[in-house]
mmCIF file of C-alpha atoms in Angstrom:
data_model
loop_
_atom_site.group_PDB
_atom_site.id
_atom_site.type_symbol
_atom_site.label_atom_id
_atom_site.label_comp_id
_atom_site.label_asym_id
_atom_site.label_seq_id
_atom_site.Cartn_x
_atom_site.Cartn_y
_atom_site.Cartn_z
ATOM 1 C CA UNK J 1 0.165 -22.516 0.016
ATOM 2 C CA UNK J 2 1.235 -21.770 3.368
ATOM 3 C CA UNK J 3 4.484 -23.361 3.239
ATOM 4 C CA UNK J 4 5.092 -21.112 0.327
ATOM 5 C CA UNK J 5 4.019 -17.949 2.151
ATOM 6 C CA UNK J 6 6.483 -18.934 5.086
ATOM 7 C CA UNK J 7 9.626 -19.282 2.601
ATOM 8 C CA UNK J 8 8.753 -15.927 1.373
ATOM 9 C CA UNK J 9 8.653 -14.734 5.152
ATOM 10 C CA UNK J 10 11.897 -15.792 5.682
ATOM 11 C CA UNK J 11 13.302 -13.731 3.090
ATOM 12 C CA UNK J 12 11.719 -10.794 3.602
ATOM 13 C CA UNK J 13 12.996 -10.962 7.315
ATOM 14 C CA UNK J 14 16.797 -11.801 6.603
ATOM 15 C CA UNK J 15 16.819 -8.818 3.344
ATOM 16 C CA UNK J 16 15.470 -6.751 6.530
ATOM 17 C CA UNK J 17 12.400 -5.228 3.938
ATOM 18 C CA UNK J 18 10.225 -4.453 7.354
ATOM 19 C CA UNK J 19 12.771 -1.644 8.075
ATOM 20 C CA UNK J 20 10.211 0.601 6.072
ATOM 21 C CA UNK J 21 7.670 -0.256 7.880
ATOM 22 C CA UNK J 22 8.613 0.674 11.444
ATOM 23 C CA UNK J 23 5.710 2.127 13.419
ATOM 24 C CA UNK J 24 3.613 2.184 16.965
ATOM 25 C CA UNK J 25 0.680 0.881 18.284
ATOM 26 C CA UNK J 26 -1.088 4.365 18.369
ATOM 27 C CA UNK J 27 -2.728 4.850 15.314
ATOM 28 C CA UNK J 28 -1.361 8.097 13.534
ATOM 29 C CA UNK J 29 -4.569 9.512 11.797
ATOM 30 C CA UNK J 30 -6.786 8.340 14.526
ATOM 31 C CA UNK J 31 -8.903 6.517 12.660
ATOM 32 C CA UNK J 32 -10.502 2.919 13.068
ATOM 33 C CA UNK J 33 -12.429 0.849 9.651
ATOM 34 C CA UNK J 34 -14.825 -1.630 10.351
ATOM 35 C CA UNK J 35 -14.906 -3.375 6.507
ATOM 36 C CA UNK J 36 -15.443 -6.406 5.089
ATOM 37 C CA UNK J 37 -12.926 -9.327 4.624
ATOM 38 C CA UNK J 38 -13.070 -9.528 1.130
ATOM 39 C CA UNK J 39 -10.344 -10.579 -0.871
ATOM 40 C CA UNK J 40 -10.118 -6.969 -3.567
ATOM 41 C CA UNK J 41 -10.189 -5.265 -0.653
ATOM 42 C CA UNK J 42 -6.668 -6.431 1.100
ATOM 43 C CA UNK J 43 -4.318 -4.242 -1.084
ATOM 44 C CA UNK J 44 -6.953 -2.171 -2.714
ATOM 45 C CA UNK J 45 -8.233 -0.422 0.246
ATOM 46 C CA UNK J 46 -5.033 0.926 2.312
ATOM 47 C CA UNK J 47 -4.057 1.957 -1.299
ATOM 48 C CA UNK J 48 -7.136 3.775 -2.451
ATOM 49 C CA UNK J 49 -7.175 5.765 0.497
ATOM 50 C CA UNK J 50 -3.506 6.261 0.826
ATOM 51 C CA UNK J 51 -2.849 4.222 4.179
ATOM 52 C CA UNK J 52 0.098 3.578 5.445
ATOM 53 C CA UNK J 53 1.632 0.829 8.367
ATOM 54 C CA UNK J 54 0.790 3.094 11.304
ATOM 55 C CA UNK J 55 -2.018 5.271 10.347
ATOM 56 C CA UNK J 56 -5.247 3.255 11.353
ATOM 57 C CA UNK J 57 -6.470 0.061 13.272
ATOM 58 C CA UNK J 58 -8.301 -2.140 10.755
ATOM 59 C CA UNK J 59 -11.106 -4.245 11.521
ATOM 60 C CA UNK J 60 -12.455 -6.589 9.246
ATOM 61 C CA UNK J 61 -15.330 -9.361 8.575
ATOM 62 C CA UNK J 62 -17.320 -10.448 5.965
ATOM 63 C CA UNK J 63 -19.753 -7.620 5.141
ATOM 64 C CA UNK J 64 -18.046 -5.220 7.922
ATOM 65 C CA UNK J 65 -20.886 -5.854 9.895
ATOM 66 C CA UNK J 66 -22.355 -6.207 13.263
ATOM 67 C CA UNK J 67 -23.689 -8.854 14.213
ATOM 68 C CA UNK J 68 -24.294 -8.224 17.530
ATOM 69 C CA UNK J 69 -23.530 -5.404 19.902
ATOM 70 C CA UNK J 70 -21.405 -7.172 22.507
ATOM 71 C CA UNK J 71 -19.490 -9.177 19.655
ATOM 72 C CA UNK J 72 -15.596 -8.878 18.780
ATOM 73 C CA UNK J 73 -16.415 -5.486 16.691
ATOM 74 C CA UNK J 74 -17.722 -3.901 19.293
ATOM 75 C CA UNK J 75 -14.987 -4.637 22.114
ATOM 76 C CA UNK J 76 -12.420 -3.631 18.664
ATOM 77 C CA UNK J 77 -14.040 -0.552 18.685
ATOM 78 C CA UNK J 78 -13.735 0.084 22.324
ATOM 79 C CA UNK J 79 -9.918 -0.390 22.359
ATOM 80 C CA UNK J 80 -9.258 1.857 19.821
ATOM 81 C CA UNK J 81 -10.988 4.679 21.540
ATOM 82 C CA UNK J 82 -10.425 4.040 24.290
ATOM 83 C CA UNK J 83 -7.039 2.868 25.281
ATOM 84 C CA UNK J 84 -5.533 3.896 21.616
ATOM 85 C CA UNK J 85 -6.722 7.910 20.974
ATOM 86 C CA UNK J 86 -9.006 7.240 17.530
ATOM 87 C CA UNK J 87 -11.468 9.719 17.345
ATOM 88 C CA UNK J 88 -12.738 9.021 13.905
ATOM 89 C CA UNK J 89 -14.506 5.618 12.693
ATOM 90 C CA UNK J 90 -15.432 4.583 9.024
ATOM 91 C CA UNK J 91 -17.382 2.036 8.673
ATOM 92 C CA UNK J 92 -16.536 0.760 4.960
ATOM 93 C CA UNK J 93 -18.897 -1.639 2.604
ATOM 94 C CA UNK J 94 -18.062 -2.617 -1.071
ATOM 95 C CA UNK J 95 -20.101 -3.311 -3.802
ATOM 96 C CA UNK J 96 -20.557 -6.391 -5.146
ATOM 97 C CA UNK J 97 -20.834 -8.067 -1.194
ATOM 98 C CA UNK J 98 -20.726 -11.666 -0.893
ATOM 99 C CA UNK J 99 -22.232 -11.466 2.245
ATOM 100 C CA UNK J 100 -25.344 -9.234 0.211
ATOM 101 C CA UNK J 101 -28.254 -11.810 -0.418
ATOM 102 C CA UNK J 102 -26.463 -14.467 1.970
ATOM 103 C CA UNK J 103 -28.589 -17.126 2.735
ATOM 104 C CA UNK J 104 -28.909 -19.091 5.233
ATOM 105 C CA UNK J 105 -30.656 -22.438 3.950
ATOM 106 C CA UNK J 106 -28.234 -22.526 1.287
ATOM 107 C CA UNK J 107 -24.879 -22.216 3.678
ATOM 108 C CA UNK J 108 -26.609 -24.820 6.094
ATOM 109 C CA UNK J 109 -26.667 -26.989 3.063
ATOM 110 C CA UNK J 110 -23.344 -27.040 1.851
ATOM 111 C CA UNK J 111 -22.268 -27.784 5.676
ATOM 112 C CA UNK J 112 -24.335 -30.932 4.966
ATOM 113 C CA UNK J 113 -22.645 -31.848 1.763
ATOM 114 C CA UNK J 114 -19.662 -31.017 3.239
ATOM 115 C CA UNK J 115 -20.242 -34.242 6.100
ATOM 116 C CA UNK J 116 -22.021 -31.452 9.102
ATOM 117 C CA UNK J 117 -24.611 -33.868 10.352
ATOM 118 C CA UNK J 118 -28.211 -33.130 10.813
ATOM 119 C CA UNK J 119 -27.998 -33.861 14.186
ATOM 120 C CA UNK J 120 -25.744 -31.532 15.343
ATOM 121 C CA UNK J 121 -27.131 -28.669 13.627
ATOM 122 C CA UNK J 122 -30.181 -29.365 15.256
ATOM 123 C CA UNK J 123 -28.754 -29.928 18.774
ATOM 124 C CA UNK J 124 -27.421 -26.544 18.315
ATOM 125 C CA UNK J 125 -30.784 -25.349 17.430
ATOM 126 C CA UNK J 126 -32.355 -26.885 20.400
ATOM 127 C CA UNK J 127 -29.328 -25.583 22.386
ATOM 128 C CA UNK J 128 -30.492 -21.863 21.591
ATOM 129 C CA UNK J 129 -28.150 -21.025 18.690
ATOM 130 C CA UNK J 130 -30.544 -19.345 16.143
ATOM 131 C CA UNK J 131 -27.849 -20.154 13.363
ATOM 132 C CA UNK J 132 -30.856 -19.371 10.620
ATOM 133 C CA UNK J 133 -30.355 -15.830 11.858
ATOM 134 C CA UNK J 134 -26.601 -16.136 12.384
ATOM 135 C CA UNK J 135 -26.444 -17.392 8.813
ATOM 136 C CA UNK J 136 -28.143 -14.766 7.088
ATOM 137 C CA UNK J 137 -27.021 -12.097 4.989
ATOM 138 C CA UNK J 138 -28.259 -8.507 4.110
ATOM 139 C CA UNK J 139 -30.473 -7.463 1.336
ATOM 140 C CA UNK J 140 -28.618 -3.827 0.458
ATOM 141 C CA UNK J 141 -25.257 -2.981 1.432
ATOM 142 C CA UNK J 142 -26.314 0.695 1.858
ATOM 143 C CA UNK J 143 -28.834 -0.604 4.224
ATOM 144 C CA UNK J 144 -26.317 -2.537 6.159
ATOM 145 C CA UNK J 145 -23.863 0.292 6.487
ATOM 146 C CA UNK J 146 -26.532 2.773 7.561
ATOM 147 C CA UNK J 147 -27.857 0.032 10.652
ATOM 148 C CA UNK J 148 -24.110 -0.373 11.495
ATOM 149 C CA UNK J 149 -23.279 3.188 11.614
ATOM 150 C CA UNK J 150 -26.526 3.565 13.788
ATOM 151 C CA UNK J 151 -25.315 0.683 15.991
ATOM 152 C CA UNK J 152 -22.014 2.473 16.624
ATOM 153 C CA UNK J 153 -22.942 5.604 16.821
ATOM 154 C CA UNK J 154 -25.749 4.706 19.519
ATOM 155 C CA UNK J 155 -23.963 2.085 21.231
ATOM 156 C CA UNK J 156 -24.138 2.998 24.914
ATOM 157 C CA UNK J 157 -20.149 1.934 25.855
ATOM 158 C CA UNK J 158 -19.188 4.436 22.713
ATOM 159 C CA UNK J 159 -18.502 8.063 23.570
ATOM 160 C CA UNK J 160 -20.971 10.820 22.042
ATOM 161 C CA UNK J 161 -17.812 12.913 20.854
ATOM 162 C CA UNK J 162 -16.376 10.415 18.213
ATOM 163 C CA UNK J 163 -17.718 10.402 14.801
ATOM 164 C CA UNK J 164 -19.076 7.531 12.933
ATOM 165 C CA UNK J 165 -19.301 7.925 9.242
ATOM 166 C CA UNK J 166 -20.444 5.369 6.269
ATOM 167 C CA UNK J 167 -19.261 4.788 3.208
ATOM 168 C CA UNK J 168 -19.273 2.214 0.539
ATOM 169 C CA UNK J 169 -16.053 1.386 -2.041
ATOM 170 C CA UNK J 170 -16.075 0.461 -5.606
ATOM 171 C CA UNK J 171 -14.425 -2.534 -4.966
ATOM 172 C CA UNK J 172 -12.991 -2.328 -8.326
ATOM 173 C CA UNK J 173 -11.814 1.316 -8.334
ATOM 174 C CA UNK J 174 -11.454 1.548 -4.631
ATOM 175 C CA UNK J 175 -13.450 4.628 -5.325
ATOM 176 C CA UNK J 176 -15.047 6.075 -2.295
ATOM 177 C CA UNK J 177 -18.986 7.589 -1.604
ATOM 178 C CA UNK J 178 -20.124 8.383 1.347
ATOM 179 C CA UNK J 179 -24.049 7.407 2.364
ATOM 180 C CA UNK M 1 -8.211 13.402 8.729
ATOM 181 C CA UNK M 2 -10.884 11.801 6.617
ATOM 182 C CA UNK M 3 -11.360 14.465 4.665
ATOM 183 C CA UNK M 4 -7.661 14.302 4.016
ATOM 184 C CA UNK M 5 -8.643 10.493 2.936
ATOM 185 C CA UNK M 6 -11.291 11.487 0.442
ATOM 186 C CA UNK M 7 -9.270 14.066 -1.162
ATOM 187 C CA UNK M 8 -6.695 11.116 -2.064
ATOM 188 C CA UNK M 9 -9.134 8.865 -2.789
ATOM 189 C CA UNK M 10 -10.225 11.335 -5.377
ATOM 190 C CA UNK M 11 -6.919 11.509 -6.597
ATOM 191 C CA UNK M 12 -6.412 7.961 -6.997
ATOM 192 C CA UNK M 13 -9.372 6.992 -8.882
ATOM 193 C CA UNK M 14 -9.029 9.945 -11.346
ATOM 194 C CA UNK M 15 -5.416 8.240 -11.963
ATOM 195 C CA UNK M 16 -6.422 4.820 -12.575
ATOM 196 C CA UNK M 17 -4.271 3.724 -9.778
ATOM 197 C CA UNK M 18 -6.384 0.773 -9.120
ATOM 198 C CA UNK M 19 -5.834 -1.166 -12.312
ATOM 199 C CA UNK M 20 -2.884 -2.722 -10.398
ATOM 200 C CA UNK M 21 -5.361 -4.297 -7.996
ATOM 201 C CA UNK M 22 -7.539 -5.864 -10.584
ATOM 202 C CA UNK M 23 -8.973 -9.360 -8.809
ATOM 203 C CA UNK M 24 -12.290 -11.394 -8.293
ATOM 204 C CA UNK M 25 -13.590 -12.410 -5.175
ATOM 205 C CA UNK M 26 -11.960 -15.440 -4.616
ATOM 206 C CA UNK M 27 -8.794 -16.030 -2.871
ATOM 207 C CA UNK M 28 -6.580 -17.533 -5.260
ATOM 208 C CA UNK M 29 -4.355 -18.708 -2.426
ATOM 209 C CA UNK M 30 -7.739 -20.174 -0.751
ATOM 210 C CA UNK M 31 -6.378 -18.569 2.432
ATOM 211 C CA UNK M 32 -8.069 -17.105 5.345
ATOM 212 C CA UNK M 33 -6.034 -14.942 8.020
ATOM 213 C CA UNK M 34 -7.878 -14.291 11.386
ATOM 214 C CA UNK M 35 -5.309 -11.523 12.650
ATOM 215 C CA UNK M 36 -5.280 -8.321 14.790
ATOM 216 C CA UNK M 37 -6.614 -4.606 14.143
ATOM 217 C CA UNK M 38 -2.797 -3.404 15.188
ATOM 218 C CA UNK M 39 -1.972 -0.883 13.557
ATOM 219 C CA UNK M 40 2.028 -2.179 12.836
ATOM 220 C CA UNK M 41 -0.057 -5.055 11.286
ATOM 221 C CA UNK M 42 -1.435 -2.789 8.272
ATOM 222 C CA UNK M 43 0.495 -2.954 6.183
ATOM 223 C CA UNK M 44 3.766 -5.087 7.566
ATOM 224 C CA UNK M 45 1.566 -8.569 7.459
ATOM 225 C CA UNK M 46 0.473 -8.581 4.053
ATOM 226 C CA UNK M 47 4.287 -7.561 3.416
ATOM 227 C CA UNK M 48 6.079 -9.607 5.291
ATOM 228 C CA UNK M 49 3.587 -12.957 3.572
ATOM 229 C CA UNK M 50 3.943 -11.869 0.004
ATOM 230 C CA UNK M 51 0.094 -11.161 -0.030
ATOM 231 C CA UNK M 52 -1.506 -9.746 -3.540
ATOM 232 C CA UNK M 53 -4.410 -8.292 -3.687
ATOM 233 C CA UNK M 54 -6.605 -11.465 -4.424
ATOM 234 C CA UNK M 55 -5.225 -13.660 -2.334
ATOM 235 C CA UNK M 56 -6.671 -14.388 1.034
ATOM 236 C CA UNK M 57 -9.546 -13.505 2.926
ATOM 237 C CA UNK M 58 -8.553 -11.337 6.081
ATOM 238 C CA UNK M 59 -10.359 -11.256 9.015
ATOM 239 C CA UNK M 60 -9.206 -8.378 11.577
ATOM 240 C CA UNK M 61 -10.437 -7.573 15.519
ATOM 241 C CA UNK M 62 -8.918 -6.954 18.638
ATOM 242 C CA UNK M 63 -6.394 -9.659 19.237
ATOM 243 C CA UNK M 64 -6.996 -12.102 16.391
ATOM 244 C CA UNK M 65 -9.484 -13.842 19.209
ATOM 245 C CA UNK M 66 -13.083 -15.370 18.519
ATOM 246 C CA UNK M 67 -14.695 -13.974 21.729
ATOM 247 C CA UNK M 68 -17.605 -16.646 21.161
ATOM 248 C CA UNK M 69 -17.745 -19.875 19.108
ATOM 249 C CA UNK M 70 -21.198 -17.820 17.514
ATOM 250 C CA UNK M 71 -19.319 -14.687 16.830
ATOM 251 C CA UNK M 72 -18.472 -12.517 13.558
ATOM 252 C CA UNK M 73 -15.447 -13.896 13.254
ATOM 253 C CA UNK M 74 -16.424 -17.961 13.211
ATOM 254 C CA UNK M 75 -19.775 -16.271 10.598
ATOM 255 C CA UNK M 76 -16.917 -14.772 8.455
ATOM 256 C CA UNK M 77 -14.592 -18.246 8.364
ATOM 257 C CA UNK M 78 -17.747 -20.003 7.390
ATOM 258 C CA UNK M 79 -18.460 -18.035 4.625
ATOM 259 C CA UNK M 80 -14.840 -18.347 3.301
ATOM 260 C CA UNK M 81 -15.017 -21.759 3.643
ATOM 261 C CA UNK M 82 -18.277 -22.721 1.837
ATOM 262 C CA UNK M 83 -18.942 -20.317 -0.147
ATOM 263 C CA UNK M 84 -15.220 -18.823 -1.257
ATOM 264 C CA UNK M 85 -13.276 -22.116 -1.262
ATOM 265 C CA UNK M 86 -10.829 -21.317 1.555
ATOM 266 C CA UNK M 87 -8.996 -24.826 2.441
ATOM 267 C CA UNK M 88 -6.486 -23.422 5.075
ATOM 268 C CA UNK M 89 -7.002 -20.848 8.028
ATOM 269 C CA UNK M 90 -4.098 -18.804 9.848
ATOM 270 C CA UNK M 91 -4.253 -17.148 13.124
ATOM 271 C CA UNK M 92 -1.838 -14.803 13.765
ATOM 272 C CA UNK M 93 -0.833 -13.244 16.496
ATOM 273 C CA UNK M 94 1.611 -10.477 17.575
ATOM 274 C CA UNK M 95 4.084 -9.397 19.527
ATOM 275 C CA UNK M 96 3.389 -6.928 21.932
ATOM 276 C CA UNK M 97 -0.355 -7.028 21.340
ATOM 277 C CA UNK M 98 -2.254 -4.657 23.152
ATOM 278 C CA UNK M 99 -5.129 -7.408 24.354
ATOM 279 C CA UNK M 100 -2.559 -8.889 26.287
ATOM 280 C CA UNK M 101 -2.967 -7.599 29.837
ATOM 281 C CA UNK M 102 -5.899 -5.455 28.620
ATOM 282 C CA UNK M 103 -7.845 -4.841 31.967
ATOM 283 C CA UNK M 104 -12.030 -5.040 32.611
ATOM 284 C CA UNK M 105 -11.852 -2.913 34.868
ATOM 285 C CA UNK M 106 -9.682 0.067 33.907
ATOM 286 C CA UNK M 107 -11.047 -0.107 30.680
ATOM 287 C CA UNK M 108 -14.531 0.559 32.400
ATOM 288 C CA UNK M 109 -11.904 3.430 34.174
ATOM 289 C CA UNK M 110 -11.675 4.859 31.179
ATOM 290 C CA UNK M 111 -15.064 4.754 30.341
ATOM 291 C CA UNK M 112 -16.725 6.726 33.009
ATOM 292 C CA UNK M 113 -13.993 9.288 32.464
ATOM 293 C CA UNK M 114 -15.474 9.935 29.127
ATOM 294 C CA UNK M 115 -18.823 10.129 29.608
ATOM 295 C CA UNK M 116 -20.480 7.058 30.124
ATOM 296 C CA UNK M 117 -22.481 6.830 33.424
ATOM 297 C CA UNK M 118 -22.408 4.085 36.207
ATOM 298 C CA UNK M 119 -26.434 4.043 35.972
ATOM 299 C CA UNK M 120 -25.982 2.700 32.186
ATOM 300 C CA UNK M 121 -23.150 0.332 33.001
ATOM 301 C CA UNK M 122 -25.221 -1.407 36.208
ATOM 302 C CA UNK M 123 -28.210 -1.446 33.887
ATOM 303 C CA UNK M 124 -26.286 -3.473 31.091
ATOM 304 C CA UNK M 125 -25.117 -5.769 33.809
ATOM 305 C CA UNK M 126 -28.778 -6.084 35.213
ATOM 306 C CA UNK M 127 -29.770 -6.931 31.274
ATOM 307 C CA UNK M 128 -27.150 -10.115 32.037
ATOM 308 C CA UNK M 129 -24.334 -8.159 29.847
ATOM 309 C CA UNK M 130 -20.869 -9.946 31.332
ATOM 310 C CA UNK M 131 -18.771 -6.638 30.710
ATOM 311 C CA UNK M 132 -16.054 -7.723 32.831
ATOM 312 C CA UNK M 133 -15.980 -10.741 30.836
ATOM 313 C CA UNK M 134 -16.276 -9.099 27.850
ATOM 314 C CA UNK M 135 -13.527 -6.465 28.183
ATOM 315 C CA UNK M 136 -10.682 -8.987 29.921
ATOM 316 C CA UNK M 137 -7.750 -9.678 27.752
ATOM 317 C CA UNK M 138 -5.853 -12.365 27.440
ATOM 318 C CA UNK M 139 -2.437 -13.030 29.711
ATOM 319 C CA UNK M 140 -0.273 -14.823 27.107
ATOM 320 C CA UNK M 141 -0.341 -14.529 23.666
ATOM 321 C CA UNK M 142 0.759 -17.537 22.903
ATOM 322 C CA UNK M 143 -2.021 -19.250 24.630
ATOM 323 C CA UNK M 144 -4.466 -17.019 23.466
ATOM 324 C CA UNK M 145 -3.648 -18.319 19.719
ATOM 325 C CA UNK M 146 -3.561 -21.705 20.421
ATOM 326 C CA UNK M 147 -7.089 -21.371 21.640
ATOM 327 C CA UNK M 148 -7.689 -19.870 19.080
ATOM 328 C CA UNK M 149 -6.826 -22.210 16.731
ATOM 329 C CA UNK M 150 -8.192 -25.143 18.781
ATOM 330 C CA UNK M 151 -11.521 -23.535 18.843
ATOM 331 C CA UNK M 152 -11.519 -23.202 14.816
ATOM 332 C CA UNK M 153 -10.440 -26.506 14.542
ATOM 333 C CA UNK M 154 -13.144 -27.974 16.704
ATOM 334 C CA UNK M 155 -15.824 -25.967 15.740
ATOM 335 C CA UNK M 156 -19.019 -28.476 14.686
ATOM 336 C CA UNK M 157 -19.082 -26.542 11.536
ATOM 337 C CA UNK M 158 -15.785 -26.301 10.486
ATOM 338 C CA UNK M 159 -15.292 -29.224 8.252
ATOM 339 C CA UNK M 160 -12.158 -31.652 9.445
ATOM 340 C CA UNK M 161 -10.348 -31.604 5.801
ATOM 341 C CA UNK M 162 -9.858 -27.343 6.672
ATOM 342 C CA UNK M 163 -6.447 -27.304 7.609
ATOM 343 C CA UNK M 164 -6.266 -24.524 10.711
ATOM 344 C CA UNK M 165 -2.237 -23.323 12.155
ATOM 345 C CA UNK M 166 -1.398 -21.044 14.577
ATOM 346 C CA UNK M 167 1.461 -18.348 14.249
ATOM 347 C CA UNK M 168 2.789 -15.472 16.300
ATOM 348 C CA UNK M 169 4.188 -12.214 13.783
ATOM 349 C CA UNK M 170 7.393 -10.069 15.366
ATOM 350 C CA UNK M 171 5.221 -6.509 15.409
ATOM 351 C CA UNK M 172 8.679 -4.947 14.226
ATOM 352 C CA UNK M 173 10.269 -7.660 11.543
ATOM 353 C CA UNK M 174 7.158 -9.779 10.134
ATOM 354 C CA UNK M 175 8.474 -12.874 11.514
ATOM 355 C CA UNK M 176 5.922 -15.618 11.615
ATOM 356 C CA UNK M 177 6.835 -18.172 14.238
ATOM 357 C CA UNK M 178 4.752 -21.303 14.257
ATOM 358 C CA UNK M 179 3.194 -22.061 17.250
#
């Protein structure tokens, strides 16, 4: 699958198709999404909300969550305010989740079918890692938004003048509410 | 500017737009992309790879980097991986990312010019927060991928039989080099 991706690469670089695409680093609308990896997103999202290259920097996980306030979202976050001029952040859930009733047991299972050994998921254990938390999804996706818009909008590195707003997508319409 | 967003969000899902965009949750290239926020990435990447809607599983933060082996990022490649069927992982970096070079200390700079006091930022370091740590870039992208990558591949819960490559994107053309 990747080769094919790369042969398609190499013709959309010599039929010089990026030319409509030409942009900066700064973020035109000011604007940074936290949202979830999920696959209906990719296309669906930029689309449903009219994005263009250029307009926003887009940060993504599964369940466009935080998992901790010092992680890689966080620091993302921090960037874009900071050394990048956004102003405005959306934090963006879908329906449908996978990461909604995520559970823990379960994943650590299929590592184990999958040839993870026993013993190093419990030296990791013993070695602090509490992966049962780690591995553990969220019960309501309006929930989650709400305690990551919280998180951001409380976070003690994050400016009291930038606005932090949550919404969740249809992720079949791409239609929009806001919580 | 997010009203701006809602009003053509509105606009789309009154049209039908999204019927275009029609997918399930699983990536039907059983792809995952660990990438950068950039904003010249929006848009360009998916582009520039021939990327549906439905295809891959895209991960997005500052840099394309896993800032711990325990972080969001390595939570969200799990979850591709067991639960979504994702067989292959990209990381892709960019030209002219703006991690590279990015600086602890002016970054914390920045901070105090907006707001946040020097009482809060000692007390986080007293609470055994490693901000400097934290906030510090990387000096070469190329390395910074590659570590990337060899920190997915070695992972104790990545399985060996996921296949994980490292690539660097021309910010202006879409080129993916292989590392």
């Amino acid at each position: 699958m990747i080769e094919e991706m790369l042969r398609f690469n190499r013709r959309f670089v010599e039929t010089k198709e990026y030319e409509k695409y030409k942009t900066s680093k700064y973020p035109d609308k000011k604007i940074a999404i936290v949202t979830c990896m999920d696959t209906r997103l990719v296309e669906l999202l930029p689309a449903a909300l009219g994005i263009k290259n250029g307009d926003v920097k887009m940060i993504k996980n599964a369940g466009g969550t935080i998992t901790n306030p010092f992680d890689s979202t966080v620091r993302s976050l921090l960037v874009a305010i900071y050394e990048l001029g956004v102003t405005e952040v959306m934090i963006i859930g879908h329906t449908g989740c996978g990461v909604q009733g995520m559970d823990a047991n379960e994943m650590l299972n299929l590592m184990r079918s999958r040839g993870i050994s026993d013993e190093h998921i419990n030296l990791m254990m013993h070695c602090g890692i509490d992966l049962k938390s780690w591995l553990h999804g969220f019960e309501d996706t309006h929930a989650a938004v709400e305690e990551t818009v919280d998180l951001v909008r409380n976070h003690p590195l994050i400016p009291t003048d930038v606005t932090v707003k949550g919404y969740i997508m249809d992720s079949l319409t791409g239609e929009l509410s806001a919580l």
